[in-house]
Short mmCIF file of C-alpha atoms and ligand atoms in Angstrom, two decimals:
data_model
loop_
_atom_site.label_atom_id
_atom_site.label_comp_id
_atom_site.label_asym_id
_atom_site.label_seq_id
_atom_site.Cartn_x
_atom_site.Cartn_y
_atom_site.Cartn_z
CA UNK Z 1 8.29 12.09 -31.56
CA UNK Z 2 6.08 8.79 -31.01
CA UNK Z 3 2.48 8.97 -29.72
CA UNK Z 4 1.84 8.62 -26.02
CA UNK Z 5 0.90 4.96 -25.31
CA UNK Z 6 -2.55 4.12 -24.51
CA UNK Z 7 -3.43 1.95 -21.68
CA UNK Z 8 -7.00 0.44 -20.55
CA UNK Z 9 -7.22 -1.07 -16.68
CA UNK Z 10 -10.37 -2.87 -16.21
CA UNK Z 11 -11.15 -2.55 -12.78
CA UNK Z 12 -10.97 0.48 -10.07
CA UNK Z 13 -9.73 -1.83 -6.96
CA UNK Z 14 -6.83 -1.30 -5.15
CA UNK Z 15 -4.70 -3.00 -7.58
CA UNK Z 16 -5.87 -0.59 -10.68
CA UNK Z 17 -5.70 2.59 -9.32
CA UNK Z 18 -1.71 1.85 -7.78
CA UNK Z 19 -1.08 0.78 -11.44
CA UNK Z 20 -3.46 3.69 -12.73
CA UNK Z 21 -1.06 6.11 -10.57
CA UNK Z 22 2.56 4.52 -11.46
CA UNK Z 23 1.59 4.27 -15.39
CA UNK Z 24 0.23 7.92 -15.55
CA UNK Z 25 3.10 9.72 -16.17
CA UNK Z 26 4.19 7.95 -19.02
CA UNK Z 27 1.02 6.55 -20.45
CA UNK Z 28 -2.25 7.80 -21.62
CA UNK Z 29 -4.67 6.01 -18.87
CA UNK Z 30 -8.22 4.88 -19.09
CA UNK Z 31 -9.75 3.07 -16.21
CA UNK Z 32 -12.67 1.33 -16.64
CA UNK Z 33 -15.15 -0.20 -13.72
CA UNK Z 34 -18.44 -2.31 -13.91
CA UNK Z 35 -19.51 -0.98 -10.53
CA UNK Z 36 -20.94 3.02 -9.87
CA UNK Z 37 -17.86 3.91 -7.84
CA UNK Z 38 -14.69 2.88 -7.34
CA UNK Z 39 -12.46 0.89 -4.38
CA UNK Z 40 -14.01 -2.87 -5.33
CA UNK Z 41 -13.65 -4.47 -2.31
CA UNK Z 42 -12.27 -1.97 -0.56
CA UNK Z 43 -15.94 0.58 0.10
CA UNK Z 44 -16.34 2.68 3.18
CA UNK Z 45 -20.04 3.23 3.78
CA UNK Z 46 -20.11 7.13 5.47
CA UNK Z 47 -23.91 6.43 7.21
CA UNK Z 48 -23.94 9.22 9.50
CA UNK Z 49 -21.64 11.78 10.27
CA UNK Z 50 -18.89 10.58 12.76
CA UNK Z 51 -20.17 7.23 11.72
CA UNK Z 52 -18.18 4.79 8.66
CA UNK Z 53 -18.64 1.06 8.14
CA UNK Z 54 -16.09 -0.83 6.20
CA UNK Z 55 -18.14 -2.86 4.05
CA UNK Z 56 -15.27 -4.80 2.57
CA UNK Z 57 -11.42 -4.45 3.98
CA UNK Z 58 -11.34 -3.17 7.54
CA UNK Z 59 -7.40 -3.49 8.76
CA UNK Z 60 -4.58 -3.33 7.74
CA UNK Z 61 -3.30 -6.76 9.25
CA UNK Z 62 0.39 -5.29 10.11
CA UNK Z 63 3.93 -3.54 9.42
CA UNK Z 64 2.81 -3.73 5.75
CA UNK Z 65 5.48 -2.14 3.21
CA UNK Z 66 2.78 -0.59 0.60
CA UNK Z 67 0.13 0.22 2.47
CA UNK Z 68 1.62 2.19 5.26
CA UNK Z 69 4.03 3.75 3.18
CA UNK Z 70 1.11 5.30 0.89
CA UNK Z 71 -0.87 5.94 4.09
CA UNK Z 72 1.84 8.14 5.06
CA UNK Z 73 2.53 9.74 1.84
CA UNK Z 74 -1.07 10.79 1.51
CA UNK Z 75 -0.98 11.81 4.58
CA UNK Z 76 -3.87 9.66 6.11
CA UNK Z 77 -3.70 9.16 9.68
CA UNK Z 78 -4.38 5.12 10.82
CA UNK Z 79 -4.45 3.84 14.60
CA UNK Z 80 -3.32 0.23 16.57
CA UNK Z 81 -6.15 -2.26 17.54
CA UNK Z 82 -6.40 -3.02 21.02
CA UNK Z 83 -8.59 -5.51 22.55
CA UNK Z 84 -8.39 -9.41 24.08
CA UNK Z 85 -9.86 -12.47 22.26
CA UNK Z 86 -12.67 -14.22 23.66
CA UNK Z 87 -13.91 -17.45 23.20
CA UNK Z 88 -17.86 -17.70 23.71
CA UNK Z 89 -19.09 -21.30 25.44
CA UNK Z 90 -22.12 -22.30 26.96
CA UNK Z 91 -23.53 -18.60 27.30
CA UNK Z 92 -20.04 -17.46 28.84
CA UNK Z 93 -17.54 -15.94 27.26
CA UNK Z 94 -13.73 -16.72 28.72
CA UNK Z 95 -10.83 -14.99 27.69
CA UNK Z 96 -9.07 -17.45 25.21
CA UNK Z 97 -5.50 -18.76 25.49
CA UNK Z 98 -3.96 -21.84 23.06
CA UNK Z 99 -6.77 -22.21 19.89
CA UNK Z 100 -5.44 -25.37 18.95
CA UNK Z 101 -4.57 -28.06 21.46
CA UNK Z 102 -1.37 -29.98 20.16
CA UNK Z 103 -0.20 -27.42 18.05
CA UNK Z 104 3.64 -27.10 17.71
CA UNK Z 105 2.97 -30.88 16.68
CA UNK Z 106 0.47 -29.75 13.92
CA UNK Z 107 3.04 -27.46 12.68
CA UNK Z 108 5.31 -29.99 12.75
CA UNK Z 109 3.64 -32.34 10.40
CA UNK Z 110 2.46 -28.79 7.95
CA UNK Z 111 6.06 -28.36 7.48
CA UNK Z 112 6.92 -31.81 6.30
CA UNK Z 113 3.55 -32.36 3.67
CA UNK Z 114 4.30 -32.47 0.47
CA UNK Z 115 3.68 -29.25 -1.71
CA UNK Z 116 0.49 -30.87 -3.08
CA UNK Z 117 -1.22 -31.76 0.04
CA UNK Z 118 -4.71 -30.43 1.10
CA UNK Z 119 -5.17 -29.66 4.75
CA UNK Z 120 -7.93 -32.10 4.35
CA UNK Z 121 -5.21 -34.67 3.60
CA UNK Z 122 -3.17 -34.27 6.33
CA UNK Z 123 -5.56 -34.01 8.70
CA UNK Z 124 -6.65 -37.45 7.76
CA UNK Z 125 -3.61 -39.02 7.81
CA UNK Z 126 -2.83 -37.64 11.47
CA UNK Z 127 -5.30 -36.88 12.85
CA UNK Z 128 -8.21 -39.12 12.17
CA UNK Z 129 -12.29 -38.12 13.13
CA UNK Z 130 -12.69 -39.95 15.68
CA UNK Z 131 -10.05 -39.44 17.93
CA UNK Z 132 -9.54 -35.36 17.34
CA UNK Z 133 -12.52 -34.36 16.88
CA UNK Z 134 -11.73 -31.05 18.36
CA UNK Z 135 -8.59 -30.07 16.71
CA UNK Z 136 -10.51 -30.83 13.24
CA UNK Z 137 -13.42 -28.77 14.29
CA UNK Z 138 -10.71 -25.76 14.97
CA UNK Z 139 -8.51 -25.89 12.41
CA UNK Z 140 -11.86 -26.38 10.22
CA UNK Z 141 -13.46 -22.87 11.65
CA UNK Z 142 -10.39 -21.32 11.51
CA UNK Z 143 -9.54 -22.10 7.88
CA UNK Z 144 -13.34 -21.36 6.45
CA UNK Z 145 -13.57 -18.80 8.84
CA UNK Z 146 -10.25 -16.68 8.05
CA UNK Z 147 -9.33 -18.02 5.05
CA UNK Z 148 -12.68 -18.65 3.75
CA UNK Z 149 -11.64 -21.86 1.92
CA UNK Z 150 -12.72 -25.21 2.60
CA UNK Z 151 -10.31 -27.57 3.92
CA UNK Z 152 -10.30 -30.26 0.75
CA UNK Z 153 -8.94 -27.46 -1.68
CA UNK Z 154 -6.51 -25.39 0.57
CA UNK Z 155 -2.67 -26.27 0.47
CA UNK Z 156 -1.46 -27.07 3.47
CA UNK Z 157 2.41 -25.04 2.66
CA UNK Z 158 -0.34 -22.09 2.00
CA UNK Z 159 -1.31 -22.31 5.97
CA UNK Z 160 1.91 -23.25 7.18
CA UNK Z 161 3.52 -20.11 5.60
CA UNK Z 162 0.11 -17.76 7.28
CA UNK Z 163 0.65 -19.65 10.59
CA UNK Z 164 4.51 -19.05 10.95
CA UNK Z 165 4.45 -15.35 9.99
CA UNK Z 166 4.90 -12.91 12.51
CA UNK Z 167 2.16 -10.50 12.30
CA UNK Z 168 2.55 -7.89 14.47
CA UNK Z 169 0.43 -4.78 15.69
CA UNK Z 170 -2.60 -4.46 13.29
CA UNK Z 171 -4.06 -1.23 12.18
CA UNK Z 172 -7.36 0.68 11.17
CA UNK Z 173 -7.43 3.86 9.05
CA UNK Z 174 -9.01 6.51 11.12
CA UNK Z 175 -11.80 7.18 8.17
CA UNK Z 176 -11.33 4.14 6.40
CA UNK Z 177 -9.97 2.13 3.47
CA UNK Z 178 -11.48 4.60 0.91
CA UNK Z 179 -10.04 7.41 1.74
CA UNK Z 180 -6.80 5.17 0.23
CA UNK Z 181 -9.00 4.64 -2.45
CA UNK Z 182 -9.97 8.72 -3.12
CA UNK Z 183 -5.95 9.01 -2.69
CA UNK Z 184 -4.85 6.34 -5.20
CA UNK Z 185 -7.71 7.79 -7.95
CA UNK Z 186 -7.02 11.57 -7.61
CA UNK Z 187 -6.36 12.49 -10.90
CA UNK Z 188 -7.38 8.98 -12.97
CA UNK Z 189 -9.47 9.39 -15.93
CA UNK Z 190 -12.08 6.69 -14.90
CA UNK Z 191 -15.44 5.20 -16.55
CA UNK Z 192 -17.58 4.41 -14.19
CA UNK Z 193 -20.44 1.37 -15.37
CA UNK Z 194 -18.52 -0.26 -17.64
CA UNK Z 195 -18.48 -3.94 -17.52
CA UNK Z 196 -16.00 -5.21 -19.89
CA UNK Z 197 -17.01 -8.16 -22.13
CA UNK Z 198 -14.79 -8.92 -24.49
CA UNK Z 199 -11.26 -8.13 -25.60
CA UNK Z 200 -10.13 -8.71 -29.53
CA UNK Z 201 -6.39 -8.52 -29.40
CA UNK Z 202 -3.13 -8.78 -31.86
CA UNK Z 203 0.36 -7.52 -30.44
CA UNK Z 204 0.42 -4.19 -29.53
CA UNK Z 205 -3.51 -3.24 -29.96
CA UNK Z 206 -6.81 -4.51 -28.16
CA UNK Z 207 -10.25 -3.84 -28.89
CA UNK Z 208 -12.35 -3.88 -25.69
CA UNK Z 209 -15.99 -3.99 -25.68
CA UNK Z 210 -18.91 -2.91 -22.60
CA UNK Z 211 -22.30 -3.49 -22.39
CA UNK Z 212 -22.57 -0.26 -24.75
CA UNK Z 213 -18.98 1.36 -25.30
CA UNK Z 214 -15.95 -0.07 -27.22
CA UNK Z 215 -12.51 1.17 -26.73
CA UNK Z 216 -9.20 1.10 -28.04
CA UNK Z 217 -5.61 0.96 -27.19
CA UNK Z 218 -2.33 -0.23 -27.13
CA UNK Z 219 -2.55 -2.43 -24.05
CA UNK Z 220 -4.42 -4.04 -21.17
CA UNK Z 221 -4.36 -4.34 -17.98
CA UNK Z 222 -6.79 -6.33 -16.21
CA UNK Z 223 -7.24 -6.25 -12.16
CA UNK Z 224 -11.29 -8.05 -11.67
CA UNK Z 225 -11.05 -10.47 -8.74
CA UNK Z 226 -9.99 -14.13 -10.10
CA UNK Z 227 -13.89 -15.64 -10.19
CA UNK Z 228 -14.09 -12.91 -12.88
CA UNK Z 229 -11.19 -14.89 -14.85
CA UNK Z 230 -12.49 -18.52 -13.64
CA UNK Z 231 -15.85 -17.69 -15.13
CA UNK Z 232 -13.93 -16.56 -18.68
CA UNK Z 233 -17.10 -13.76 -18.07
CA UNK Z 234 -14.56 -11.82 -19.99
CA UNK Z 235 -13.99 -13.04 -23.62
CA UNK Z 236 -10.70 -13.00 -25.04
CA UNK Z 237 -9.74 -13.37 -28.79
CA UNK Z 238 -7.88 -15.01 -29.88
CA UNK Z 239 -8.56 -16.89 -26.33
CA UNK Z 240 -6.49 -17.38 -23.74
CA UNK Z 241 -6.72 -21.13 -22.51
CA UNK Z 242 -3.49 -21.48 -20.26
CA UNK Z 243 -4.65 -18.13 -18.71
CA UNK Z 244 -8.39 -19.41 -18.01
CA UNK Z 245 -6.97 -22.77 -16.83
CA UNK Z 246 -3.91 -20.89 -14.26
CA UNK Z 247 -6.96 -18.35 -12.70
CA UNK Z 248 -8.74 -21.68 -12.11
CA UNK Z 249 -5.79 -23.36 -9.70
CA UNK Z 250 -6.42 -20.25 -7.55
CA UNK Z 251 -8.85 -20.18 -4.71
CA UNK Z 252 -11.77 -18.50 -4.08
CA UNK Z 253 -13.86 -17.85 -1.08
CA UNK Z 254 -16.91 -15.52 -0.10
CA UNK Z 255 -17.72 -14.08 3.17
CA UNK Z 256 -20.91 -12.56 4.57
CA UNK Z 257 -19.70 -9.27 6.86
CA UNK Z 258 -22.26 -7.80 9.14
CA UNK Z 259 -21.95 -4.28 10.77
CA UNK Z 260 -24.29 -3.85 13.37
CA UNK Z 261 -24.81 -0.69 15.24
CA UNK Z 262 -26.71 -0.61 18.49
CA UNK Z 263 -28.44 2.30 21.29
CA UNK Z 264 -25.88 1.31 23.66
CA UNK Z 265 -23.27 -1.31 24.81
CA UNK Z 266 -24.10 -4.65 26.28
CA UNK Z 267 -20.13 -6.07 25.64
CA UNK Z 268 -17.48 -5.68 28.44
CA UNK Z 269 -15.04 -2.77 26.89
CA UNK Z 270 -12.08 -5.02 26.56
CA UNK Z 271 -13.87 -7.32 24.32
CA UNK Z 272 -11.54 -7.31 20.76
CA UNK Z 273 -12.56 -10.37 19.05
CA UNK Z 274 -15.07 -12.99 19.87
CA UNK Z 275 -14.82 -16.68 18.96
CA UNK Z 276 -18.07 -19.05 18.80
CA UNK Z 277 -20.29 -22.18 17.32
CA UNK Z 278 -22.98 -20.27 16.30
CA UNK Z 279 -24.60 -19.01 12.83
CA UNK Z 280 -22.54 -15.65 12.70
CA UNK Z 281 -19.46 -17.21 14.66
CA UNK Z 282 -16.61 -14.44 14.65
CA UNK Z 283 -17.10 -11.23 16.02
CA UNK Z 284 -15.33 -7.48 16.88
CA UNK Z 285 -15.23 -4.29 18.55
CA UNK Z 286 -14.09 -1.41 17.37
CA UNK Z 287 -12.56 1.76 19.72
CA UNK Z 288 -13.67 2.16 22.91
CA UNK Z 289 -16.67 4.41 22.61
CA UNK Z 290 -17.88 2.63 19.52
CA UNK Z 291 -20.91 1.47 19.61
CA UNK Z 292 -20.55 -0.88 16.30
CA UNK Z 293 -20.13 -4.85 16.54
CA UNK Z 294 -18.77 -6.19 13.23
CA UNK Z 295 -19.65 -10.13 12.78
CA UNK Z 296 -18.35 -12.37 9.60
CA UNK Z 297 -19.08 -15.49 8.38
CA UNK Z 298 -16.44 -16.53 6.04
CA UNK Z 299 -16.03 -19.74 3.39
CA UNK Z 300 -18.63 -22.80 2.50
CA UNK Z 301 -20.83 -21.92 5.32
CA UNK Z 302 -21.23 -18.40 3.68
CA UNK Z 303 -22.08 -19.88 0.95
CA UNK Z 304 -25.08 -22.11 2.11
CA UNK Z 305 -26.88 -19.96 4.43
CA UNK Z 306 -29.98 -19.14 3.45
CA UNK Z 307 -32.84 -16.74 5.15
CA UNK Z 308 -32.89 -13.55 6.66
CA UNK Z 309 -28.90 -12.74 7.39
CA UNK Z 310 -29.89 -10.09 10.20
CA UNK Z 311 -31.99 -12.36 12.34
CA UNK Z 312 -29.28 -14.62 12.22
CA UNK Z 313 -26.70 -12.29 13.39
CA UNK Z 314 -28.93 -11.00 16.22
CA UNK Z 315 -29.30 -14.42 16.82
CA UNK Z 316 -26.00 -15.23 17.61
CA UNK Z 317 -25.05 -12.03 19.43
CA UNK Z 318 -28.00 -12.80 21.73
CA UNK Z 319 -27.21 -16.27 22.48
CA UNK Z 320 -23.42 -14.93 22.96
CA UNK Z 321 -24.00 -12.40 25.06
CA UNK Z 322 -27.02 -13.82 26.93
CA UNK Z 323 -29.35 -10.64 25.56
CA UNK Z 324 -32.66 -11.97 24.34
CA UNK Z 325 -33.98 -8.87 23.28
CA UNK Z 326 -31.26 -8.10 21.60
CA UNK Z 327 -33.23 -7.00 18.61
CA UNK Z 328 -34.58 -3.44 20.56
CA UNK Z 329 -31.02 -2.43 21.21
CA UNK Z 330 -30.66 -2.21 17.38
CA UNK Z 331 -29.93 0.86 15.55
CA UNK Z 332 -29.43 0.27 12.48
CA UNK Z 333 -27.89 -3.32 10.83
CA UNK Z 334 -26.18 -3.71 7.45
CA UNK Z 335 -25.41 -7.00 5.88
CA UNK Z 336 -23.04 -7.61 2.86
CA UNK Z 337 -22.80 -10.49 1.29
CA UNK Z 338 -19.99 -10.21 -0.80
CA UNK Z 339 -21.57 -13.34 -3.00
CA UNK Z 340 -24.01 -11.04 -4.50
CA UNK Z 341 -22.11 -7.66 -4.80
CA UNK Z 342 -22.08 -6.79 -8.65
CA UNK Z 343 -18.55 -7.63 -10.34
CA UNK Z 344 -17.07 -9.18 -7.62
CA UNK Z 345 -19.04 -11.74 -6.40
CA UNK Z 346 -17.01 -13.44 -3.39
CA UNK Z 347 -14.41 -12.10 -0.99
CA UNK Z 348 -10.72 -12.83 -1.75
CA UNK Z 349 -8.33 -15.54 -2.70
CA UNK Z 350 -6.71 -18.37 -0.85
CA UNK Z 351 -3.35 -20.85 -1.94
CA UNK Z 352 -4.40 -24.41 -3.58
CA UNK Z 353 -2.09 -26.89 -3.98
CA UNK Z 354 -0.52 -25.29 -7.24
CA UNK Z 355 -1.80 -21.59 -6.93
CA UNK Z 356 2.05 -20.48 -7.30
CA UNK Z 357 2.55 -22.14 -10.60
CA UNK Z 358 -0.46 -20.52 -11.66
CA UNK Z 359 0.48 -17.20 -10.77
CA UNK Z 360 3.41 -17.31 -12.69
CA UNK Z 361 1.58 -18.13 -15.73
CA UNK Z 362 -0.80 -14.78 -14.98
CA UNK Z 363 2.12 -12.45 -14.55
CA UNK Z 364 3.99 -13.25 -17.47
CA UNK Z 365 2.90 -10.35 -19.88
CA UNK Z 366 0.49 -11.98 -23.12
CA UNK Z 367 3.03 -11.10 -26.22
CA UNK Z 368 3.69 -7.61 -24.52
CA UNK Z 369 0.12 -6.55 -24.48
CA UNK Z 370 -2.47 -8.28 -22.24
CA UNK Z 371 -1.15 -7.92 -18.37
CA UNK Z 372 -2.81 -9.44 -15.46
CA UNK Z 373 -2.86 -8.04 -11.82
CA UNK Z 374 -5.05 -7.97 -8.09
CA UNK Z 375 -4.67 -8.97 -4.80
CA UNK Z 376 -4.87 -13.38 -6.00
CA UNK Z 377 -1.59 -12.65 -8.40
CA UNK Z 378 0.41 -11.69 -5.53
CA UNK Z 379 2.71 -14.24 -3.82
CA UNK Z 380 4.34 -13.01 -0.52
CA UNK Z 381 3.75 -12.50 3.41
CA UNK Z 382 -0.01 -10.84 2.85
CA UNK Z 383 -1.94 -12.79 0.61
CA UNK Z 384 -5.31 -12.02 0.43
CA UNK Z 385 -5.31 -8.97 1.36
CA UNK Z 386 -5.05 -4.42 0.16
CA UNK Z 387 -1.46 -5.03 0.68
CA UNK Z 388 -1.71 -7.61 -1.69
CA UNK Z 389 -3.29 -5.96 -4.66
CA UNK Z 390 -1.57 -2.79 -4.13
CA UNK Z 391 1.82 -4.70 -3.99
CA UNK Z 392 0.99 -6.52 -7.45
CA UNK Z 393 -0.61 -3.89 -8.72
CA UNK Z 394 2.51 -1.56 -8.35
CA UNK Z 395 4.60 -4.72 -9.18
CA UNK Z 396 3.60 -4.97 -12.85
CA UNK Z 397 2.86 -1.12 -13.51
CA UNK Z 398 6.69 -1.60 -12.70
CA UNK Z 399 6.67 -4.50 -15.39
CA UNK Z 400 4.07 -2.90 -17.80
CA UNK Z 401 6.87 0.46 -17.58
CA UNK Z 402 9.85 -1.56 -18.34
CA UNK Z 403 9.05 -3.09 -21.74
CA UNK Z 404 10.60 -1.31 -24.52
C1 FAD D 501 -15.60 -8.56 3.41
C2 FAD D 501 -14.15 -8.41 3.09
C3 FAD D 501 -13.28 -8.07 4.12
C4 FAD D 501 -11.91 -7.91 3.85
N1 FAD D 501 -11.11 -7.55 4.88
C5 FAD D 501 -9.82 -7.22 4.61
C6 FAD D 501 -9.02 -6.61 5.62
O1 FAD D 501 -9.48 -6.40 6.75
N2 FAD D 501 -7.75 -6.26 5.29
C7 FAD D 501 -7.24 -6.47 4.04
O2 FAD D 501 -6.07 -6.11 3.79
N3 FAD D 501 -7.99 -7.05 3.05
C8 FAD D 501 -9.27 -7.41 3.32
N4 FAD D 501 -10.05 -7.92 2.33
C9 FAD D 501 -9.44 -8.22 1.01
C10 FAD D 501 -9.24 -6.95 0.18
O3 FAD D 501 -10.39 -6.16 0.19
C11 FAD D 501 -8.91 -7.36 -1.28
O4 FAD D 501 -7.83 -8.28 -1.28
C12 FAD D 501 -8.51 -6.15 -2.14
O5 FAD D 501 -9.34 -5.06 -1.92
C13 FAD D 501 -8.55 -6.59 -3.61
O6 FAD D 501 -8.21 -5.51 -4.47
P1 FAD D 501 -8.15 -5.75 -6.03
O7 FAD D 501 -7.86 -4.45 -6.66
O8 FAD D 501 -7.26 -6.91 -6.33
O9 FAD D 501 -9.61 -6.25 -6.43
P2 FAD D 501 -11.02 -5.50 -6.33
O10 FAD D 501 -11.05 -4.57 -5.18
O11 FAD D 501 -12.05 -6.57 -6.37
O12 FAD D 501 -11.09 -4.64 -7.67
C14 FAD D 501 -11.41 -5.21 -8.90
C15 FAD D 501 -12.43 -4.33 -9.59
O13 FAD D 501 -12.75 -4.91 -10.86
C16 FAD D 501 -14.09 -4.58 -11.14
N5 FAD D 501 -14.58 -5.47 -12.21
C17 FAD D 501 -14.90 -6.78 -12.13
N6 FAD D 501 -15.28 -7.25 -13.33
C18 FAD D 501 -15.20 -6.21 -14.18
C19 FAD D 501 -15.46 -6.08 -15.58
N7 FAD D 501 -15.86 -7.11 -16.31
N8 FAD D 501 -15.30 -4.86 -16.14
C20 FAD D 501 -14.88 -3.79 -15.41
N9 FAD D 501 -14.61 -3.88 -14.09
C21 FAD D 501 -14.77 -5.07 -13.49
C22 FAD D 501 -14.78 -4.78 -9.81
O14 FAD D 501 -16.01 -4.09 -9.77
C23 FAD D 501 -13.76 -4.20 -8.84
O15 FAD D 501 -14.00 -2.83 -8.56
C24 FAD D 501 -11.42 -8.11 2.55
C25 FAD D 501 -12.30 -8.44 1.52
C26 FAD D 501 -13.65 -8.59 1.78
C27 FAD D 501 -14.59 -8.93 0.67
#
């Protein structure tokens, strides 16, 4: 009888624990994470009993295969989000109807651009500055904002395909996106503060190398979020330069999230999501008797701001809302800028003109024992998102299982 086959998975997310769970049975697993805990981008924050803050993922943005079908194997209960969208203008706030003026003609013109087109492109050719200055100011906010890309890299068929889908109802999980997490890692042998460095590979062995550990085994799967690949901040050898090069057509934004708790309520209770100009622009509720406002600022603006992060969200809240001392209602405020969290380092992936070529090249397997997974690998209906990584991360545990 052969050995049991030894698998590493760098990286605790979403995507490596699904894989952790399919390969388990079959394989001798080791999972090993850079961070103190694991979830990646998906961290509840428990501050207060009663009380949990999603710090990273917060819904689960419809009827999504994966998710909801672990949700309801592990038994974890989720709910619908209710709530109208608001748009906030000159210190009022009016319930919002169309977002984009002209836009079945918009769509029109998405679904005819070439594969390679930017939305930057298109928007130039149709609709130029000066003359829709408005519709290029919404699609702009709405593209950094949700997608957190900037409109000169984004593909336009990326959008097109998001824009057209039929979402549905959207969800929360009653006590959050780790309890997924604690689900999908029951069991998993995993190293905790281990940031991997380097991998020395030849078919059917790798050599992987921490800060202070090395480790063997037969194969490798790697899940860290695609700046991780972009930045080669993980050393392959031999290298891998068509890999490096394919995890650089992918994009990559970064979001600021701020979850602010106050005393009491100042927002009408059928408030869902808020719309605005200023610093902190987008904004939500969550149940009815929650007393937690959740504000993000996604994509290049993320990026630049500078300064205290909290005065700028009060800011905005108190210019929305028309509350100037909005700063006494404050309980307690937590910021995370998803820039700066250890081994991560941004928020999550959006399509660039050839992202899907480049995927293709990251989920073929490297000579049956390097694999590649996470939520920017996945191509379908939910990119971007938990449903993404688990998908992909399931998808080649599936692959990883079927090689002889
Ligand atoms: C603020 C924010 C809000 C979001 N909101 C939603 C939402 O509402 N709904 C939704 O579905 N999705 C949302 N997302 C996206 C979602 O969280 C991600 O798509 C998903 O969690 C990615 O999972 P993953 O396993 O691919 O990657 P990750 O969760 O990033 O896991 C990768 C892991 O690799 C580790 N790692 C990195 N480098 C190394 C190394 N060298 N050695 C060892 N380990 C390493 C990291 O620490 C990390 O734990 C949001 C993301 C952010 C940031």
């Amino acid at each position: 009888m052969s050995a049991q086959k030894e698998i590493i998975i760098v990286g605790a997310g979403a995507a490596g624990l699904i894989a952790a769970k399919e390969l388990s049975a079959q394989y001798k697993v080791t999972v090993l994470e850079a961070r103190p805990q694991a979830g990646g981008r998906t961290t509840t924050h428990y501050p207060a009993p009663g009380i949990h803050i999603e710090t990273g993922a917060e819904f689960v943005h419809g009827e999504l295969p994966v998710t909801l079908s672990l949700l309801k194997e592990a038994g974890i209960t989720y709910h619908p989000i209710n709530g109208e969208m608001y748009l906030a203008e000159n210190g009022e706030l009016k319930q919002e109807e169309a977002w984009i003026e002209d836009w079945d003609k918009l769509l029109d013109h998405m679904s005819k651009a070439p594969e390679s087109t930017t939305m930057q492109q298109l928007l130039d050719q149709y609709y130029p500055a000066d003359k829709y200055a408005t519709l290029r100011g919404h699609v702009q906010g709405y593209v950094e904002g949700y997608d957190l890309a900037p409109l000169d890299k984004v593909s336009v068929k990326y959008l097109y395909d998001e824009w057209t889908l039929e979402q549905g109802t959207n969800y929360r999980i009653d006590q959050g996106y780790s309890s997924l997490i604690n689900y999908l890692g029951k069991g998993i042998h995993l190293i905790p503060n281990q940031t991997v460095q380097s991998i020395a590979w030849e078919p059917g062995k790798v050599l992987i190398k921490t800060q202070d550990q090395a480790y063997t085994a037969h194969q490798v799967l790697i899940t860290v979020p695609i700046n991780i690949l972009q930045n080669e901040s993980i050393q392959f050898s031999p290298a891998l330069p068509a890999y490096t090069a394919a995890a650089k057509q992918i994009g990559w934004g970064t979001v600021i999230k701020f979850n602010l708790l106050f005393k009491q309520a100042f927002w009408k209770r059928d408030v869902g999501f808020i719309l605005s100009d200023e610093a902190v622009p987008v904004w939500w509720t969550q149940s009815e008797d929650s007393l937690l406002l959740t504000g993000w600022l996604g994509g290049p603006k993320a990026e630049k701001t500078q300064g205290d992060l909290l005065d700028k969200a009060l800011g905005a809240l108190a210019k929305i809302f028309n509350v100037p001392d909005i700063a006494d209602l404050l309980e307690q405020g937590y910021v995370h800028d998803w820039s700066a969290e250890q081994a991560i380092h941004g928020g999550y992936s959006y399509g660039m003109p050839f992202s899907e070529e480049a995927k293709s090249v990251l989920t073929t397997p490297v000579a049956g024992t390097i694999f590649f997974a996470g939520e920017a690998l996945y191509s379908g209906d939910s990119p971007g998102t938990v449903e993404a990584a688990l998908h992909n991360g399931r998808e080649i545990a599936n692959k990883i299982k079927s090689l002889p």
